[in-house]
Short mmCIF file of C-alpha atoms and ligand atoms in Angstrom, two decimals:
data_model
loop_
_atom_site.label_atom_id
_atom_site.label_comp_id
_atom_site.label_asym_id
_atom_site.label_seq_id
_atom_site.Cartn_x
_atom_site.Cartn_y
_atom_site.Cartn_z
CA UNK A 354 8.63 23.64 15.51
CA UNK A 355 9.02 23.25 11.77
CA UNK A 356 7.13 20.40 10.10
CA UNK A 357 7.05 22.02 6.65
CA UNK A 358 7.42 19.46 3.87
CA UNK A 359 7.01 16.46 6.18
CA UNK A 360 4.77 13.51 5.32
CA UNK A 361 2.29 12.27 7.93
CA UNK A 362 2.22 8.50 7.48
CA UNK A 363 2.45 7.06 11.01
CA UNK A 364 3.15 8.49 14.46
CA UNK A 365 6.24 6.20 14.52
CA UNK A 366 7.95 8.95 12.48
CA UNK A 367 7.20 11.75 14.97
CA UNK A 368 8.69 12.69 18.33
CA UNK A 369 6.57 13.33 21.44
CA UNK A 370 7.30 17.06 21.06
CA UNK A 371 6.12 17.09 17.46
CA UNK A 372 2.94 15.19 18.36
CA UNK A 373 2.30 17.55 21.28
CA UNK A 374 2.79 20.50 18.93
CA UNK A 375 0.19 19.12 16.49
CA UNK A 376 -2.31 18.58 19.32
CA UNK A 377 -1.77 22.12 20.60
CA UNK A 378 -2.05 23.55 17.09
CA UNK A 379 -5.33 21.63 16.65
CA UNK A 380 -6.69 23.19 19.85
CA UNK A 381 -5.71 26.65 18.59
CA UNK A 382 -7.32 26.07 15.20
CA UNK A 383 -10.45 24.80 16.94
CA UNK A 384 -10.64 28.03 18.96
CA UNK A 385 -10.22 30.12 15.80
CA UNK A 386 -13.02 28.20 14.08
CA UNK A 387 -15.34 28.39 17.10
CA UNK A 388 -14.80 32.15 17.39
CA UNK A 389 -15.99 32.54 13.81
CA UNK A 390 -12.69 33.94 12.57
CA UNK A 391 -11.41 33.13 9.10
CA UNK A 392 -7.80 31.97 8.65
CA UNK A 393 -7.03 31.14 5.05
CA UNK A 394 -3.24 31.04 4.78
CA UNK A 395 -3.29 28.42 2.01
CA UNK A 396 -5.55 30.26 -0.43
CA UNK A 397 -5.07 29.01 -3.98
CA UNK A 398 -3.43 25.72 -2.96
CA UNK A 399 -4.78 22.41 -4.23
CA UNK A 400 -4.91 19.02 -2.54
CA UNK A 401 -5.81 15.55 -3.82
CA UNK A 402 -7.86 13.17 -1.70
CA UNK A 403 -7.43 9.54 -2.75
CA UNK A 404 -9.89 7.15 -1.14
CA UNK A 405 -9.51 3.49 -2.10
CA UNK A 406 -11.76 2.66 0.87
CA UNK A 407 -14.96 4.46 1.86
CA UNK A 408 -15.18 7.17 4.51
CA UNK A 409 -17.48 9.64 6.21
CA UNK A 410 -15.36 11.41 8.86
CA UNK A 411 -11.94 11.42 7.22
CA UNK A 412 -13.14 12.64 3.86
CA UNK A 413 -15.37 15.34 5.37
CA UNK A 414 -12.60 16.38 7.77
CA UNK A 415 -10.06 16.78 4.97
CA UNK A 416 -12.51 18.64 2.74
CA UNK A 417 -13.84 21.01 5.40
CA UNK A 418 -10.38 21.65 6.86
CA UNK A 419 -8.90 22.29 3.42
CA UNK A 420 -11.69 24.71 2.52
CA UNK A 421 -11.35 26.50 5.87
CA UNK A 422 -7.64 26.98 5.13
CA UNK A 423 -8.49 28.40 1.70
CA UNK A 424 -7.58 25.32 -0.35
CA UNK A 425 -9.39 23.47 -3.11
CA UNK A 426 -9.84 19.70 -3.05
CA UNK A 427 -10.09 17.00 -5.71
CA UNK A 428 -11.67 13.76 -4.51
CA UNK A 429 -10.76 10.45 -6.16
CA UNK A 430 -13.18 7.78 -5.03
CA UNK A 431 -12.51 4.03 -4.70
CA UNK A 432 -13.33 3.47 -8.36
CA UNK A 433 -12.33 6.86 -9.71
CA UNK A 434 -8.58 6.61 -10.21
CA UNK A 435 -6.12 4.46 -12.11
CA UNK A 436 -3.91 4.07 -9.04
CA UNK A 437 -2.46 0.59 -8.70
CA UNK A 438 -4.69 -0.82 -11.45
CA UNK A 439 -3.59 0.86 -14.67
CA UNK A 440 -0.93 3.14 -13.24
CA UNK A 441 1.81 2.49 -10.72
CA UNK A 442 1.96 4.29 -7.39
CA UNK A 443 5.23 5.92 -8.47
CA UNK A 444 3.77 7.32 -11.71
CA UNK A 445 0.63 8.49 -9.90
CA UNK A 446 2.78 10.30 -7.33
CA UNK A 447 4.72 12.09 -10.05
CA UNK A 448 1.54 13.15 -11.88
CA UNK A 449 -0.17 14.41 -8.73
CA UNK A 450 2.95 16.33 -7.68
CA UNK A 451 2.65 18.45 -10.83
CA UNK A 452 -0.86 19.59 -9.90
CA UNK A 453 -1.23 19.44 -6.12
CA UNK A 454 0.39 20.87 -2.99
CA UNK A 455 -0.51 17.87 -0.82
CA UNK A 456 -1.95 14.37 -1.19
CA UNK A 457 -4.15 12.39 1.19
CA UNK A 458 -4.31 8.63 0.75
CA UNK A 459 -6.72 6.12 2.33
CA UNK A 460 -6.35 2.54 1.29
CA UNK A 461 -4.73 -0.78 1.92
CA UNK A 462 -1.09 -1.55 2.82
CA UNK A 463 1.13 0.99 4.56
CA UNK A 464 3.73 0.31 1.86
CA UNK A 465 1.42 1.99 -0.68
CA UNK A 466 1.21 5.29 1.19
CA UNK A 467 4.94 5.01 1.90
CA UNK A 468 5.73 4.59 -1.80
CA UNK A 469 3.42 7.45 -2.68
CA UNK A 470 5.29 9.65 -0.20
CA UNK A 471 8.70 8.48 -1.42
CA UNK A 472 7.82 9.36 -5.02
CA UNK A 473 5.86 12.59 -4.46
CA UNK A 474 7.53 15.95 -3.88
CA UNK A 475 4.66 17.28 -1.77
CA UNK A 476 3.46 16.19 1.70
CA UNK A 477 1.49 12.93 1.78
CA UNK A 478 -1.02 12.33 4.60
CA UNK A 479 -2.22 8.90 5.66
CA UNK A 480 -6.03 8.89 5.89
CA UNK A 481 -6.01 5.20 7.05
CA UNK A 482 -4.20 2.09 5.93
CA UNK A 483 -4.54 -1.49 7.15
CA UNK A 484 -1.70 -0.84 9.59
CA UNK A 485 -2.13 2.75 10.81
CA UNK A 486 -4.66 5.55 11.25
CA UNK A 487 -2.52 8.42 12.58
CA UNK A 488 -4.93 11.34 12.06
CA UNK A 489 -7.50 9.47 14.18
CA UNK A 490 -5.01 9.30 17.04
CA UNK A 491 -4.42 13.05 17.02
CA UNK A 492 -8.19 13.54 17.34
CA UNK A 493 -8.35 10.97 20.12
CA UNK A 494 -5.54 12.64 22.06
CA UNK A 495 -7.05 16.11 21.63
CA UNK A 496 -10.33 14.72 22.97
CA UNK A 497 -8.59 13.12 25.97
CA UNK A 498 -6.84 16.41 26.75
CA UNK A 499 -10.14 18.26 26.58
CA UNK A 500 -11.94 15.73 28.76
CA UNK A 501 -9.24 14.57 31.18
CA UNK A 502 -6.72 17.44 31.11
CA UNK A 503 -3.70 15.58 29.73
CA UNK A 504 -2.66 12.37 28.02
CA UNK A 505 0.54 11.61 29.92
CA UNK A 506 0.12 8.93 32.57
CA UNK A 507 -3.39 7.98 31.47
CA UNK A 508 -4.41 4.32 31.35
CA UNK A 509 -5.92 3.33 27.99
CA UNK A 510 -7.48 -0.11 27.58
CA UNK A 511 -8.28 -1.23 24.05
CA UNK A 512 -10.78 -4.09 23.72
CA UNK A 513 -11.26 -6.35 20.71
CA UNK A 514 -9.27 -6.59 17.50
CA UNK A 515 -6.08 -4.75 18.52
CA UNK A 516 -3.79 -5.94 15.70
CA UNK A 517 -5.20 -3.65 12.99
CA UNK A 518 -4.86 0.08 12.24
CA UNK A 519 -6.48 1.36 15.44
CA UNK A 520 -4.80 -1.02 17.90
CA UNK A 521 -1.38 -0.44 16.31
CA UNK A 522 -1.83 3.31 16.20
CA UNK A 523 -2.96 3.45 19.79
CA UNK A 524 0.02 1.43 20.98
CA UNK A 525 2.40 3.77 19.11
CA UNK A 526 0.73 6.94 20.39
CA UNK A 527 0.66 5.70 23.97
CA UNK A 528 4.30 4.65 23.92
CA UNK A 529 5.43 8.00 22.50
CA UNK A 530 3.29 10.13 24.81
CA UNK A 531 3.82 8.35 28.14
CA UNK A 532 0.47 6.62 28.43
CA UNK A 533 -0.18 3.14 29.83
CA UNK A 534 -1.66 1.04 27.04
CA UNK A 535 -3.24 -2.39 27.37
CA UNK A 536 -4.67 -4.38 24.48
CA UNK A 537 -7.28 -6.82 25.80
CA UNK A 538 -8.39 -9.74 23.60
CA UNK A 539 -8.90 -13.52 23.87
CA UNK A 540 -5.91 -14.66 21.84
CA UNK A 541 -2.39 -13.55 20.87
CA UNK A 542 -3.52 -13.31 17.26
CA UNK A 543 -5.54 -10.20 18.15
CA UNK A 544 -2.51 -8.36 19.56
CA UNK A 545 -0.24 -6.06 17.53
CA UNK A 546 2.77 -7.78 15.89
CA UNK A 547 5.68 -8.57 18.21
CA UNK A 548 8.07 -6.38 16.24
CA UNK A 549 5.89 -3.30 16.69
CA UNK A 550 5.32 -4.19 20.34
CA UNK A 551 9.09 -4.24 20.89
CA UNK A 552 9.56 -0.85 19.19
CA UNK A 553 6.78 0.61 21.31
CA UNK A 554 8.16 -0.87 24.54
CA UNK A 555 11.44 0.93 23.84
CA UNK A 556 9.62 4.25 23.26
CA UNK A 557 7.53 3.66 26.39
CA UNK A 558 10.69 3.18 28.46
CA UNK A 559 11.78 6.67 27.38
CA UNK A 560 8.41 8.36 27.81
CA UNK A 561 7.42 6.74 31.12
CA UNK A 562 4.54 4.87 29.52
CA UNK A 563 3.93 1.13 29.33
CA UNK A 564 2.64 -1.49 26.89
CA UNK A 565 0.70 -4.55 28.03
CA UNK A 566 -1.21 -7.40 26.43
CA UNK A 567 -3.98 -9.05 28.45
CA UNK A 568 -6.61 -11.72 27.97
CA UNK A 569 -8.34 -10.85 31.23
CA UNK A 570 -11.18 -8.34 31.53
CA UNK A 571 -9.62 -7.09 34.76
CA UNK A 572 -7.41 -5.04 32.39
CA UNK A 573 -10.26 -2.50 32.55
CA UNK A 574 -9.77 -1.94 36.28
CA UNK A 575 -8.93 1.71 36.91
CA UNK A 576 -8.83 2.66 33.22
CA UNK A 577 -9.08 6.33 32.23
CA UNK A 578 -10.09 5.50 28.67
CA UNK A 579 -11.93 2.43 27.37
CA UNK A 580 -11.51 2.14 23.61
CA UNK A 581 -12.83 -0.23 21.00
CA UNK A 582 -13.23 -0.48 17.22
CA UNK A 583 -15.17 -2.68 14.80
CA UNK A 584 -14.31 -6.38 14.86
CA UNK A 585 -14.05 -6.67 11.07
CA UNK A 586 -12.31 -3.82 9.29
CA UNK A 587 -12.70 -2.40 5.80
CA UNK A 588 -11.07 -4.65 3.22
CA UNK A 589 -11.54 -7.83 5.28
CA UNK A 590 -13.88 -10.53 3.92
CA UNK A 591 -17.43 -10.77 5.25
CA UNK A 592 -16.77 -14.41 6.22
CA UNK A 593 -14.59 -13.19 9.09
CA UNK A 594 -17.63 -12.04 11.06
CA UNK A 595 -18.69 -15.45 12.37
CA UNK A 596 -15.44 -16.25 14.20
CA UNK A 597 -14.93 -12.67 15.33
CA UNK A 598 -18.38 -12.51 16.90
CA UNK A 599 -17.82 -15.83 18.67
CA UNK A 600 -14.36 -14.94 19.94
CA UNK A 601 -14.69 -11.24 20.69
CA UNK A 602 -18.20 -11.05 22.17
CA UNK A 603 -16.84 -11.62 25.74
CA UNK A 604 -14.70 -8.50 25.12
CA UNK A 605 -17.64 -6.32 24.14
CA UNK A 606 -17.61 -2.95 25.92
CA UNK A 607 -20.74 -3.01 28.08
CA UNK A 608 -21.90 -1.39 31.30
CA UNK A 609 -20.29 -4.01 33.56
CA UNK A 610 -16.94 -3.55 31.81
CA UNK A 611 -17.22 0.24 32.10
CA UNK A 612 -17.98 -0.16 35.82
CA UNK A 613 -14.46 -1.59 36.27
CA UNK A 614 -12.90 1.60 34.89
CA UNK A 615 -12.49 4.83 36.87
CA UNK A 616 -15.67 6.76 37.60
CA UNK A 617 -14.24 9.58 35.49
CA UNK A 618 -13.40 7.20 32.62
CA UNK A 619 -14.47 8.01 29.08
CA UNK A 620 -15.56 5.64 26.32
CA UNK A 621 -14.01 6.22 22.89
CA UNK A 622 -14.47 4.71 19.43
CA UNK A 623 -13.13 5.93 16.08
CA UNK A 624 -16.52 5.15 14.45
CA UNK A 625 -18.41 3.88 12.56
CA UNK A 626 -19.75 1.53 15.22
CA UNK A 627 -22.16 -1.41 15.39
CA UNK A 628 -24.02 -0.50 18.59
CA UNK A 629 -27.59 -1.03 17.36
CA UNK A 630 -29.55 -2.46 14.43
CA UNK A 631 -29.74 0.76 12.44
CA UNK A 632 -27.30 -0.23 9.71
CA UNK A 633 -27.54 -2.71 6.84
CA UNK A 634 -24.62 -4.84 8.05
CA UNK A 635 -25.90 -4.92 11.64
CA UNK A 636 -29.32 -6.09 10.44
CA UNK A 637 -27.73 -8.81 8.33
CA UNK A 638 -25.53 -9.97 11.23
CA UNK A 639 -28.61 -9.96 13.47
CA UNK A 640 -30.46 -12.24 11.06
CA UNK A 641 -27.52 -14.62 10.69
CA UNK A 642 -26.11 -14.72 14.22
CA UNK A 643 -28.85 -13.25 16.43
CA UNK A 644 -26.62 -10.44 17.73
CA UNK A 645 -28.09 -6.99 18.37
CA UNK A 646 -24.97 -5.08 19.44
CA UNK A 647 -21.35 -5.87 18.63
CA UNK A 648 -18.15 -4.21 19.92
CA UNK A 649 -20.06 -1.84 22.23
CA UNK A 650 -23.55 -1.86 23.67
CA UNK A 651 -25.98 0.89 22.76
CA UNK A 652 -26.18 1.75 26.46
CA UNK A 653 -22.45 2.55 26.69
CA UNK A 654 -22.38 4.22 23.28
CA UNK A 655 -25.12 6.64 24.35
CA UNK A 656 -23.94 7.05 27.94
CA UNK A 657 -22.59 10.21 29.58
CA UNK A 658 -19.14 8.62 29.49
CA UNK A 659 -19.16 8.30 25.72
CA UNK A 660 -17.28 11.08 23.89
CA UNK A 661 -17.50 9.58 20.42
CA UNK A 662 -19.09 12.56 18.70
CA UNK A 663 -16.64 15.09 20.18
CA UNK A 664 -13.92 12.71 18.99
CA UNK A 665 -15.44 12.76 15.49
CA UNK A 666 -15.55 16.56 15.44
CA UNK A 667 -11.91 16.69 16.48
CA UNK A 668 -10.95 14.79 13.32
CA UNK A 669 -11.47 18.04 11.43
CA UNK A 670 -9.45 20.29 13.75
CA UNK A 671 -6.54 17.85 13.94
CA UNK A 672 -6.43 17.15 10.20
CA UNK A 673 -6.42 20.92 9.68
CA UNK A 674 -3.39 21.14 11.97
CA UNK A 675 -1.56 18.39 10.07
CA UNK A 676 -2.14 20.12 6.73
CA UNK A 677 -1.28 23.61 8.00
CA UNK A 678 1.91 22.43 9.74
CA UNK A 679 3.22 20.30 6.88
CA UNK A 680 2.41 23.04 4.37
CA UNK A 681 4.35 25.48 6.55
CA UNK A 682 1.63 27.62 8.14
CA UNK A 683 0.98 28.55 11.76
CA UNK A 684 -1.56 31.11 12.98
CA UNK A 685 -0.38 34.17 14.84
CA UNK A 686 -2.90 35.25 17.45
CA UNK A 687 -2.74 38.73 18.97
CA UNK A 688 -5.22 39.49 21.75
CA UNK A 689 -7.56 36.73 20.62
CA UNK A 690 -7.48 37.76 16.96
CA UNK A 691 -5.78 35.70 14.27
CA UNK A 692 -3.58 37.79 11.99
N1 CP B 266 -12.97 7.15 11.98
C1 CP B 266 -12.91 7.20 10.64
O1 CP B 266 -11.84 7.19 10.03
O2 CP B 266 -14.11 7.28 10.04
P1 CP B 266 -14.39 7.20 8.46
O3 CP B 266 -14.07 5.78 8.04
O4 CP B 266 -15.83 7.55 8.32
O5 CP B 266 -13.48 8.17 7.76
N1 NVA B 267 -10.45 -0.58 11.85
C1 NVA B 267 -11.43 0.19 11.11
C2 NVA B 267 -11.24 1.65 11.37
C3 NVA B 267 -12.26 2.54 10.71
C4 NVA B 267 -12.03 3.99 10.99
C5 NVA B 267 -11.31 -0.13 9.64
O1 NVA B 267 -10.17 -0.18 9.14
O2 NVA B 267 -12.32 -0.35 9.00
#
């Protein structure tokens, strides 16, 4: 498998075999890390991390993974670059190409990361846009493999706002990898766009998966994975909360919803999550609307079925795999030792 020089913008651009390869490579890199071995094939390389939106996991994952691989990182925070304000995406891409071996971008429209990739001569990695969050999906699939053995044939039910980066990305991943995906929400407006649904249905026909939209909580029946994400995403106005809380509260992941899923089912969430009152926004929403938990209850979040922190750890191993593969490196392991 040769992914050298490829961008990583959305899983739409990758075949099932390529995705499987990246998941397997992540598992190998995780083993190397856990065994305490050092593998620094990219010593001396430099990468740029552009974050036009905030982050905990993605930034840390890129930085730690890059350093583990021997690379140096330069972080450009939401206010720390000229990108899009004083300098075009195209010019920025050309400048960064002269100094860096790879560029990560987190921000707004997918067309921005696409333009960056079109104009840069080095791999560009999508660290989240409004439309897609592909590195999160690799981590999610690695976690499912670790917990449930495989991804193929698994039933994934996604509750809440399924039309944004996480819902879209999940539908794409499921359709490519032969999973059965259902988005469950109260209204068509919360489902991924028709055009993307159609694309995914075609991929699902090839992979043996399926794509469904449901307004009924019975969608959870027999699920292997129950997934949710925040109801208002980064970049959306605060005013959205009122209607979202009213409309999506019946789709909150709680113990009675989890009871409909398989006994072996796992609960997943990309994080951050509003499952208690220990954040500024949650406190504010509590004062205004009286809510104490939003997309998931604290009980489910902290339950045995919840794998959210393993999922978070896997962000690092999978992002490492994406960078290693697209920069043309693969570890060679002989009798348990990386050489
Ligand atoms: N899941 C995720 O992308 O988290 P951050 O926003 O903290 O990077
Ligand atoms: N949908 C969320 C995902 C965060 C990882 C957001 O865009 O804010």
